[in-house]
Short mmCIF file of C-alpha atoms and ligand atoms in Angstrom, two decimals:
data_model
loop_
_atom_site.label_atom_id
_atom_site.label_comp_id
_atom_site.label_asym_id
_atom_site.label_seq_id
_atom_site.Cartn_x
_atom_site.Cartn_y
_atom_site.Cartn_z
CA MET A 220 69.86 -16.01 -28.08
CA SER A 221 70.42 -16.89 -31.66
CA VAL A 222 69.32 -19.17 -34.45
CA ALA A 223 72.07 -20.05 -36.92
CA VAL A 224 71.96 -22.24 -40.01
CA ILE A 225 74.92 -24.17 -41.39
CA ALA A 226 74.76 -25.06 -45.07
CA GLY A 227 77.14 -26.90 -47.38
CA MET A 228 78.30 -24.69 -50.26
CA GLN A 229 79.33 -27.27 -52.86
CA TRP A 230 78.12 -30.79 -53.73
CA GLY A 231 78.20 -32.08 -50.15
CA ASP A 232 81.14 -33.60 -48.30
CA GLU A 233 82.49 -30.15 -47.41
CA GLY A 234 83.34 -31.30 -43.89
CA LYS A 235 80.13 -30.13 -42.19
CA GLY A 236 80.39 -32.90 -39.57
CA LYS A 237 83.55 -31.48 -38.03
CA VAL A 238 82.35 -27.87 -38.32
CA VAL A 239 78.97 -28.55 -36.73
CA ASP A 240 80.66 -30.60 -34.02
CA LEU A 241 82.93 -27.63 -33.20
CA LEU A 242 80.23 -24.95 -33.45
CA ALA A 243 77.88 -27.09 -31.35
CA GLU A 244 80.08 -26.20 -28.38
CA ASP A 245 78.20 -22.86 -28.09
CA ALA A 246 74.79 -24.19 -29.08
CA ASP A 247 72.10 -25.61 -26.80
CA ILE A 248 70.32 -27.49 -29.56
CA VAL A 249 71.47 -28.92 -32.89
CA ALA A 250 68.67 -29.65 -35.37
CA ARG A 251 68.89 -31.43 -38.71
CA TYR A 252 66.45 -30.06 -41.31
CA GLN A 253 66.56 -32.23 -44.46
CA GLY A 254 67.95 -35.32 -46.17
CA GLY A 255 68.21 -38.75 -44.63
CA HIS A 256 70.85 -41.43 -44.19
CA ASN A 257 72.26 -40.52 -47.61
CA ALA A 258 74.42 -38.04 -45.72
CA GLY A 259 77.63 -39.10 -44.04
CA HIS A 260 79.30 -36.93 -41.44
CA THR A 261 82.69 -38.12 -40.24
CA ILE A 262 83.68 -36.92 -36.78
CA TYR A 263 86.83 -37.58 -34.75
CA CYS A 264 86.12 -37.48 -31.04
CA ASP A 265 88.54 -38.55 -28.28
CA GLY A 266 90.75 -40.34 -30.81
CA GLU A 267 87.87 -42.34 -32.31
CA GLN A 268 86.30 -41.94 -35.73
CA TYR A 269 82.49 -41.94 -36.02
CA VAL A 270 80.31 -41.67 -39.10
CA LEU A 271 76.85 -40.24 -38.55
CA HIS A 272 74.16 -40.35 -41.20
CA LEU A 273 70.96 -39.20 -39.50
CA ILE A 274 71.70 -38.11 -35.96
CA PRO A 275 73.00 -34.52 -35.74
CA SER A 276 76.73 -34.20 -35.13
CA GLY A 277 76.03 -32.31 -31.87
CA ILE A 278 75.33 -35.65 -30.17
CA PHE A 279 79.01 -35.92 -29.17
CA HIS A 280 78.55 -33.03 -26.73
CA LYS A 281 77.03 -34.43 -23.54
CA ASP A 282 74.70 -31.53 -22.75
CA LYS A 283 73.28 -30.79 -26.23
CA ILE A 284 69.80 -31.65 -27.42
CA CYS A 285 69.66 -33.07 -30.94
CA VAL A 286 66.55 -32.77 -33.10
CA ILE A 287 65.68 -34.63 -36.28
CA GLY A 288 63.22 -32.28 -37.98
CA ASN A 289 60.10 -32.83 -40.04
CA GLY A 290 62.08 -32.18 -43.24
CA VAL A 291 64.24 -35.27 -42.72
CA VAL A 292 63.26 -38.69 -44.10
CA ILE A 293 63.95 -41.44 -41.57
CA ASP A 294 64.82 -45.05 -42.26
CA PRO A 295 63.96 -46.66 -38.88
CA GLN A 296 66.52 -49.45 -39.25
CA ALA A 297 69.29 -47.00 -40.20
CA LEU A 298 68.42 -44.89 -37.17
CA LEU A 299 68.56 -47.93 -34.90
CA ASP A 300 71.93 -48.97 -36.32
CA GLU A 301 73.29 -45.50 -35.65
CA MET A 302 71.90 -45.48 -32.11
CA ASN A 303 73.58 -48.83 -31.49
CA GLN A 304 76.89 -47.42 -32.73
CA LEU A 305 76.57 -44.58 -30.19
CA LYS A 306 75.58 -46.98 -27.41
CA LYS A 307 78.63 -49.14 -28.11
CA ALA A 308 80.80 -46.03 -27.88
CA GLY A 309 79.29 -45.31 -24.46
CA ILE A 310 77.58 -42.10 -25.57
CA GLU A 311 74.37 -41.41 -23.65
CA PHE A 312 71.86 -39.87 -26.01
CA GLU A 313 68.33 -41.17 -25.41
CA SER A 314 67.17 -38.23 -23.31
CA ARG A 315 68.81 -35.84 -25.79
CA LEU A 316 67.44 -37.06 -29.10
CA LEU A 317 64.06 -35.79 -30.33
CA ILE A 318 62.38 -36.87 -33.55
CA SER A 319 59.69 -34.85 -35.29
CA ASP A 320 56.32 -36.57 -35.34
CA ARG A 321 55.85 -35.07 -38.81
CA ALA A 322 59.00 -36.58 -40.38
CA ASN A 323 58.39 -39.04 -43.23
CA ILE A 324 59.53 -42.65 -42.96
CA ILE A 325 61.65 -44.52 -45.50
CA LEU A 326 60.51 -48.10 -46.06
CA PRO A 327 62.31 -50.93 -47.88
CA TYR A 328 60.17 -50.40 -50.99
CA HIS A 329 61.66 -46.92 -51.33
CA CYS A 330 65.16 -48.41 -51.46
CA SER A 331 64.06 -51.11 -53.95
CA SER A 332 62.49 -48.43 -56.10
CA ASP A 333 65.62 -46.22 -55.91
CA ILE A 334 68.00 -49.07 -56.76
CA SER A 335 65.90 -50.65 -59.49
CA ARG A 336 65.28 -47.32 -61.25
CA GLU A 337 68.99 -46.50 -61.08
CA SER A 338 70.01 -49.85 -62.52
CA ASP A 339 67.39 -49.87 -65.29
CA GLY A 340 69.11 -48.54 -68.41
CA LYS A 341 65.91 -46.81 -69.62
CA TYR A 342 66.06 -44.01 -67.05
CA GLN A 343 68.55 -41.24 -66.35
CA LYS A 344 71.06 -42.55 -63.80
CA ILE A 345 71.60 -39.99 -61.02
CA GLY A 346 74.21 -41.95 -59.08
CA THR A 347 72.11 -41.90 -55.90
CA THR A 348 73.23 -43.41 -52.62
CA GLY A 349 70.55 -46.09 -53.11
CA ARG A 350 69.02 -45.27 -49.72
CA GLY A 351 65.47 -44.65 -50.96
CA ILE A 352 65.69 -40.89 -50.46
CA GLY A 353 64.12 -39.76 -53.76
CA PRO A 354 61.19 -42.23 -53.71
CA SER A 355 60.45 -41.37 -50.09
CA TYR A 356 60.34 -37.60 -50.79
CA ALA A 357 58.28 -38.37 -53.91
CA ASP A 358 55.70 -40.10 -51.69
CA LYS A 359 55.74 -37.14 -49.31
CA ILE A 360 55.01 -34.67 -52.12
CA ALA A 361 52.41 -37.02 -53.63
CA ARG A 362 50.77 -37.11 -50.18
CA LEU A 363 51.23 -40.87 -49.85
CA GLY A 364 54.01 -40.84 -47.28
CA ILE A 365 53.96 -42.54 -43.89
CA ARG A 366 54.82 -40.04 -41.16
CA ALA A 367 56.47 -40.86 -37.86
CA CYS A 368 53.20 -40.09 -36.02
CA ASP A 369 51.47 -42.78 -38.13
CA LEU A 370 53.55 -45.44 -36.39
CA SER A 371 51.43 -45.33 -33.25
CA ASP A 372 48.23 -46.99 -34.54
CA GLU A 373 49.11 -50.47 -35.81
CA ASN A 374 45.85 -51.10 -37.69
CA ARG A 375 45.91 -47.79 -39.49
CA LEU A 376 49.61 -48.18 -40.18
CA ARG A 377 49.02 -51.58 -41.81
CA LYS A 378 46.41 -50.09 -44.15
CA LEU A 379 48.65 -47.18 -45.11
CA VAL A 380 51.70 -49.36 -45.77
CA LEU A 381 49.68 -51.98 -47.66
CA ALA A 382 48.16 -49.41 -50.02
CA ASN A 383 51.63 -48.07 -50.79
CA TYR A 384 53.14 -51.53 -51.05
CA GLU A 385 50.71 -52.68 -53.74
CA GLU A 386 51.47 -49.64 -55.87
CA LYS A 387 55.25 -49.92 -55.47
CA LYS A 388 55.18 -53.65 -56.13
CA ALA A 389 53.46 -53.12 -59.46
CA ILE A 390 56.00 -50.49 -60.48
CA ILE A 391 59.14 -52.21 -59.17
CA GLN A 392 58.32 -55.65 -60.52
CA LYS A 393 56.51 -54.81 -63.77
CA LEU A 394 58.35 -51.68 -64.87
CA PHE A 395 61.86 -52.22 -63.53
CA ASP A 396 61.96 -56.00 -63.12
CA GLY A 397 63.37 -55.23 -59.66
CA GLU A 398 63.32 -57.12 -56.37
CA LEU A 399 61.09 -56.38 -53.42
CA GLN A 400 60.63 -57.97 -49.98
CA SER A 401 57.19 -59.39 -49.13
CA PHE A 402 54.67 -57.13 -47.40
CA ASP A 403 54.82 -59.24 -44.23
CA GLU A 404 58.59 -58.96 -44.04
CA ILE A 405 58.46 -55.19 -44.46
CA PHE A 406 55.62 -54.70 -41.98
CA GLU A 407 57.12 -56.99 -39.33
CA GLY A 408 60.42 -55.13 -39.65
CA LEU A 409 58.60 -51.84 -39.15
CA LEU A 410 56.73 -53.13 -36.09
CA LYS A 411 60.07 -54.11 -34.54
CA THR A 412 61.72 -50.74 -35.09
CA ARG A 413 58.78 -48.43 -34.51
CA LYS A 414 58.90 -48.67 -30.69
CA VAL A 415 62.27 -46.95 -30.57
CA ILE A 416 61.03 -44.14 -32.79
CA LEU A 417 57.74 -43.75 -30.92
CA GLY A 418 59.72 -43.27 -27.70
CA LEU A 419 61.53 -40.27 -29.20
CA LEU A 420 58.65 -38.59 -31.04
CA THR A 421 58.14 -34.93 -30.25
CA ASP A 422 56.23 -32.00 -31.65
CA THR A 423 59.61 -30.50 -32.53
CA HIS A 424 58.20 -27.29 -34.00
CA THR A 425 56.57 -26.43 -30.64
CA TYR A 426 59.67 -27.56 -28.75
CA LEU A 427 61.96 -25.36 -30.88
CA ARG A 428 59.58 -22.39 -30.65
CA GLN A 429 59.65 -22.63 -26.87
CA GLN A 430 63.43 -22.98 -26.76
CA ILE A 431 63.89 -19.97 -29.03
CA ALA A 432 61.54 -18.01 -26.73
CA ASN A 433 63.71 -19.18 -23.80
CA LYS A 434 66.71 -17.60 -25.54
CA LYS A 435 68.50 -20.86 -26.29
CA ASN A 436 71.09 -21.07 -29.06
CA LEU A 437 69.90 -23.22 -31.93
CA LEU A 438 72.16 -24.57 -34.66
CA CYS A 439 70.28 -25.81 -37.73
CA GLU A 440 72.29 -28.37 -39.67
CA GLY A 441 71.82 -29.03 -43.36
CA ALA A 442 73.02 -32.18 -45.08
CA GLN A 443 74.40 -32.48 -48.64
CA GLY A 444 75.21 -29.09 -50.21
CA THR A 445 73.88 -26.17 -52.22
CA MET A 446 74.58 -27.76 -55.61
CA LEU A 447 72.54 -30.83 -54.59
CA ASP A 448 69.49 -28.72 -53.66
CA VAL A 449 66.46 -29.98 -55.61
CA ASP A 450 65.51 -26.46 -56.75
CA HIS A 451 68.85 -24.71 -57.10
CA GLY A 452 71.36 -27.47 -57.75
CA THR A 453 72.45 -29.21 -60.94
CA TYR A 454 68.99 -30.69 -61.53
CA PRO A 455 68.27 -33.58 -62.08
CA PHE A 456 71.64 -34.58 -60.57
CA VAL A 457 70.61 -33.47 -57.10
CA THR A 458 69.13 -34.91 -53.96
CA SER A 459 65.37 -34.61 -53.36
CA SER A 460 65.22 -31.91 -50.71
CA ASN A 461 66.16 -28.27 -50.09
CA SER A 462 69.65 -28.38 -48.63
CA THR A 463 70.02 -24.59 -48.88
CA SER A 464 69.34 -22.48 -45.78
CA GLY A 465 65.66 -21.90 -46.65
CA GLY A 466 65.16 -25.62 -46.00
CA ALA A 467 65.75 -24.93 -42.31
CA CYS A 468 62.48 -22.98 -42.13
CA THR A 469 60.31 -25.61 -43.77
CA GLY A 470 62.29 -28.57 -42.43
CA LEU A 471 62.09 -27.49 -38.80
CA GLY A 472 59.04 -25.23 -38.72
CA ILE A 473 61.04 -22.12 -37.87
CA PRO A 474 59.85 -18.83 -39.38
CA PRO A 475 62.37 -17.01 -41.63
CA THR A 476 62.16 -14.00 -39.31
CA GLN A 477 63.75 -16.07 -36.52
CA ILE A 478 66.97 -16.92 -38.38
CA ASP A 479 69.77 -14.65 -37.22
CA ARG A 480 72.64 -15.82 -39.35
CA VAL A 481 73.75 -18.35 -41.93
CA ALA A 482 77.23 -19.80 -42.12
CA GLY A 483 78.55 -21.91 -44.96
CA VAL A 484 81.00 -24.78 -45.11
CA ILE A 485 83.27 -24.97 -48.13
CA LYS A 486 86.25 -27.13 -49.03
CA ALA A 487 89.48 -25.55 -50.35
CA TYR A 488 88.88 -27.54 -53.56
CA THR A 489 85.77 -29.24 -54.99
CA THR A 490 84.42 -32.80 -54.98
CA ARG A 491 81.24 -34.53 -55.99
CA VAL A 492 79.93 -38.09 -55.99
CA GLY A 493 77.41 -39.52 -58.41
CA GLU A 494 76.65 -38.32 -61.91
CA GLY A 495 76.18 -34.77 -63.18
CA PRO A 496 78.10 -31.72 -64.38
CA PHE A 497 81.27 -30.67 -62.59
CA PRO A 498 83.06 -27.91 -64.53
CA THR A 499 86.36 -27.95 -62.59
CA GLU A 500 86.70 -31.74 -62.46
CA LEU A 501 90.28 -32.97 -62.93
CA PHE A 502 91.15 -36.17 -64.75
CA ASP A 503 94.92 -35.85 -64.32
CA GLU A 504 97.49 -36.36 -61.56
CA ASP A 505 96.26 -33.23 -59.73
CA GLY A 506 92.85 -34.86 -59.37
CA GLU A 507 94.49 -38.07 -58.13
CA LEU A 508 96.54 -36.08 -55.64
CA LEU A 509 93.44 -34.37 -54.22
CA ARG A 510 91.63 -37.73 -53.92
CA LYS A 511 94.59 -39.38 -52.24
CA GLU A 512 95.58 -36.55 -49.90
CA GLY A 513 91.95 -35.69 -49.09
CA HIS A 514 90.85 -39.34 -48.59
CA GLU A 515 88.03 -38.54 -50.94
CA PHE A 516 85.90 -41.66 -50.69
CA GLY A 517 82.21 -41.44 -49.76
CA ALA A 518 81.45 -41.79 -46.04
CA THR A 519 78.10 -43.44 -46.87
CA THR A 520 78.84 -45.55 -49.94
CA GLY A 521 82.66 -45.69 -50.06
CA ARG A 522 82.58 -44.48 -53.70
CA PRO A 523 85.68 -42.55 -54.88
CA ARG A 524 84.73 -38.89 -55.11
CA ARG A 525 85.33 -36.88 -58.27
CA CYS A 526 87.85 -34.12 -57.49
CA GLY A 527 88.57 -30.70 -58.98
CA TRP A 528 89.76 -27.16 -58.31
CA PHE A 529 87.86 -24.63 -56.22
CA ASP A 530 84.90 -23.28 -58.18
CA ALA A 531 84.15 -19.67 -57.24
CA VAL A 532 81.05 -19.56 -59.46
CA VAL A 533 79.62 -22.30 -57.23
CA ALA A 534 80.89 -20.57 -54.08
CA ARG A 535 79.40 -17.14 -54.94
CA TYR A 536 76.11 -18.79 -55.93
CA ALA A 537 76.07 -20.52 -52.53
CA VAL A 538 76.85 -17.26 -50.69
CA HIS A 539 73.93 -15.52 -52.40
CA LEU A 540 71.38 -18.36 -52.27
CA ASN A 541 71.97 -19.17 -48.61
CA GLY A 542 72.59 -15.62 -47.39
CA ILE A 543 75.99 -16.66 -46.02
CA ASP A 544 77.79 -14.04 -43.93
CA SER A 545 80.82 -16.17 -43.17
CA ALA A 546 82.09 -19.63 -43.96
CA ALA A 547 84.26 -22.40 -42.61
CA LEU A 548 87.01 -23.27 -45.09
CA THR A 549 87.98 -26.93 -44.78
CA LYS A 550 90.80 -29.25 -45.88
CA VAL A 551 93.32 -26.52 -46.70
CA ASP A 552 96.09 -29.00 -45.80
CA VAL A 553 95.05 -31.27 -48.70
CA LEU A 554 96.58 -28.69 -51.08
CA ASP A 555 99.98 -28.80 -49.33
CA LYS A 556 101.63 -30.77 -52.17
CA CYS A 557 100.21 -28.77 -55.11
CA LYS A 558 102.78 -26.67 -56.97
CA VAL A 559 100.01 -24.49 -58.40
CA VAL A 560 96.51 -24.08 -56.99
CA LYS A 561 93.75 -22.99 -59.37
CA VAL A 562 90.45 -21.22 -58.77
CA CYS A 563 87.70 -21.06 -61.39
CA THR A 564 86.25 -17.54 -61.48
CA ALA A 565 83.84 -17.93 -64.45
CA TYR A 566 82.73 -20.38 -67.13
CA GLU A 567 83.19 -19.92 -70.87
CA HIS A 568 80.75 -21.52 -73.29
CA ASN A 569 80.51 -20.77 -77.03
CA GLY A 570 82.36 -17.51 -76.54
CA LYS A 571 80.07 -16.35 -73.73
CA ILE A 572 81.36 -15.78 -70.19
CA TYR A 573 79.14 -16.92 -67.31
CA GLU A 574 79.84 -15.43 -63.89
CA GLU A 575 76.48 -16.61 -62.51
CA MET A 576 75.43 -20.25 -62.29
CA PRO A 577 73.65 -21.28 -65.52
CA ALA A 578 70.55 -23.48 -65.17
CA ASP A 579 71.12 -25.17 -68.52
CA LEU A 580 72.98 -28.47 -68.12
CA ASN A 581 74.14 -28.22 -71.70
CA VAL A 582 76.13 -25.13 -70.78
CA LEU A 583 77.37 -26.57 -67.48
CA GLN A 584 78.42 -29.85 -69.04
CA ASN A 585 80.30 -28.27 -71.92
CA CYS A 586 81.71 -25.07 -70.46
CA LYS A 587 85.40 -24.39 -69.89
CA PRO A 588 86.48 -23.03 -66.52
CA VAL A 589 88.28 -19.66 -66.54
CA TYR A 590 91.09 -20.06 -64.01
CA THR A 591 93.09 -17.76 -61.76
CA GLU A 592 96.31 -19.39 -60.54
CA PHE A 593 97.94 -19.18 -57.12
CA ASP A 594 101.42 -20.40 -56.28
CA GLY A 595 101.35 -23.47 -54.04
CA TRP A 596 103.10 -23.50 -50.65
CA MET A 597 104.66 -26.98 -50.80
CA GLU A 598 104.93 -27.42 -47.05
CA SER A 599 102.74 -29.01 -44.42
CA THR A 600 99.92 -26.98 -42.89
CA VAL A 601 98.47 -30.01 -41.05
CA GLY A 602 97.31 -29.05 -37.59
CA THR A 603 98.14 -25.34 -37.92
CA TYR A 604 95.89 -23.46 -35.51
CA LYS A 605 97.03 -19.87 -36.06
CA PHE A 606 96.41 -18.02 -39.30
CA GLU A 607 99.77 -16.22 -39.01
CA SER A 608 101.57 -19.60 -38.82
CA LEU A 609 100.34 -20.66 -42.26
CA PRO A 610 102.88 -20.39 -45.12
CA LYS A 611 102.64 -17.05 -46.93
CA ASN A 612 101.24 -18.60 -50.13
CA ALA A 613 98.55 -20.44 -48.18
CA ARG A 614 97.52 -17.13 -46.60
CA LEU A 615 97.50 -15.48 -50.05
CA TYR A 616 95.29 -18.29 -51.37
CA ILE A 617 92.83 -18.00 -48.48
CA ASP A 618 92.70 -14.20 -48.73
CA GLY A 619 92.23 -14.55 -52.50
CA LEU A 620 89.26 -16.89 -52.00
CA LYS A 621 87.72 -14.49 -49.50
CA LYS A 622 87.83 -11.66 -52.03
CA ILE A 623 86.63 -13.78 -54.95
CA ILE A 624 83.60 -15.20 -53.13
CA GLY A 625 82.78 -12.13 -51.02
CA ALA A 626 82.51 -13.76 -47.59
CA GLU A 627 84.65 -13.93 -44.45
CA PHE A 628 86.03 -17.18 -43.04
CA LEU A 629 85.04 -17.81 -39.44
CA MET A 630 87.05 -21.01 -39.27
CA ILE A 631 89.80 -22.70 -41.29
CA SER A 632 90.33 -26.42 -40.93
CA THR A 633 93.80 -27.93 -41.30
CA GLY A 634 93.07 -31.56 -40.42
CA PRO A 635 90.24 -33.86 -39.35
CA LYS A 636 90.69 -33.46 -35.58
CA ARG A 637 88.94 -30.81 -33.48
CA GLU A 638 92.19 -29.13 -32.50
CA GLN A 639 93.43 -28.92 -36.12
CA THR A 640 91.49 -25.74 -36.69
CA ILE A 641 92.09 -22.00 -36.96
CA CYS A 642 89.11 -20.49 -35.15
CA LYS A 643 88.54 -16.87 -35.95
CA GLU A 644 85.03 -16.29 -34.67
CA GLY A 645 82.14 -18.07 -32.93
CA LEU A 646 78.65 -18.31 -34.33
CA PHE A 647 76.48 -17.16 -31.42
P1 IMP B 1450 70.30 -39.39 -53.16
O1 IMP B 1450 70.29 -38.26 -52.18
O2 IMP B 1450 70.73 -40.69 -52.55
O3 IMP B 1450 69.02 -39.50 -53.91
O4 IMP B 1450 71.41 -39.07 -54.27
C1 IMP B 1450 71.29 -37.98 -55.17
C2 IMP B 1450 72.64 -37.34 -55.44
O5 IMP B 1450 73.09 -36.69 -54.25
C3 IMP B 1450 73.73 -38.33 -55.80
O6 IMP B 1450 74.63 -37.72 -56.71
C4 IMP B 1450 74.44 -38.58 -54.48
O7 IMP B 1450 75.76 -39.01 -54.66
C5 IMP B 1450 74.37 -37.20 -53.89
N1 IMP B 1450 74.43 -37.20 -52.41
C6 IMP B 1450 73.47 -37.53 -51.53
N2 IMP B 1450 73.89 -37.37 -50.27
C7 IMP B 1450 75.13 -36.90 -50.34
C8 IMP B 1450 76.10 -36.51 -49.35
O8 IMP B 1450 75.87 -36.53 -48.15
N3 IMP B 1450 77.30 -36.08 -49.83
C9 IMP B 1450 77.56 -35.98 -51.17
N4 IMP B 1450 76.71 -36.34 -52.11
C10 IMP B 1450 75.49 -36.79 -51.71
#
């Protein structure tokens, strides 16, 4: 019996979808603990490509139960769209998908508020996914949110949504000059989608407690990554939830004493989407090469991702914050054509060396990375599934990363498909 958490170690898009899909093999339950349909997990299964935003990646394994926890914010229409995608692909999931009755709901006014604030020049642009994530978490914290359990009583639901609607309308239209659907449109849309959600509602905390007592293996899946965590990331250029491993406790109702291990997922280089500091960002042909070879375009928004070298300050910070004992290293093959591969080991700012992550954006935005260089391997590693079969320089790079960040690699990914993986160790 074991409870394991998987957390992204950079700014998201580390390849968690593939890793969770593979690790789910040994799990009984996969549970998502935060975020919403801002996340995009790309999975290749039986030759097909799927992009999941809300439903845990474990859904592709026929016998696994998938839980959407109380810490997730759910857009009912987005959930329905994703369920339809699975139905079309012939994947049976209805008896295997449970939704927390305490999860907060995203409504169209959250998206309008997100988009209009982002496009109004007066406010700091975050580069959000425009999915209403921030405004929905803001309502949750302000104790105004609509929870999944509120969907059952239509009269009460109408009152709750109307009270919120009037407030949002005033802000969106008067402050941002933004657009908003009518209340009737929003409420009718919600009435149409709520039935599907009501059919899946579960007291997931109690369910998970019982399953843990029954010695089932539980895999807790985070979305986004450590540097997008609202408390520990590059604030304010972050998402609005705790993507670090601690979020699994609050986002699923699992006590910290029940978590047995935490594994990280980290890419062999770094990317981020949206605004905000990124010390190892490349603006030259190396950056272009990483974007092209890594197909670095957002799975949710299609935006080109910013690309840069591996940042070990970020990686060590993620190891410490999450309590990571081992990590999955992804997209090693993307570096195949690099003559030299660089790793940032510290930042330099005004003559001061930073080996720990500074909170001050002024430092982060203006620091210079201190690099260690590795010779590239200049040959294909795509699909390699044995560590010993990797070119010598690729092995030296991976061993170098292990030492610099102070964590083992339980898995090394050399391509998007399940079989393109060097598996060193299971999780449970
Ligand atoms: P939000 O989560 O849509 O509010 O966006 C806040 C920041 O997090 C923006 O920089 C987004 O690009 C980023 N973000 C949100 N979800 C993801 C993700 O799944 N991968 C990478 N970046 C993300």
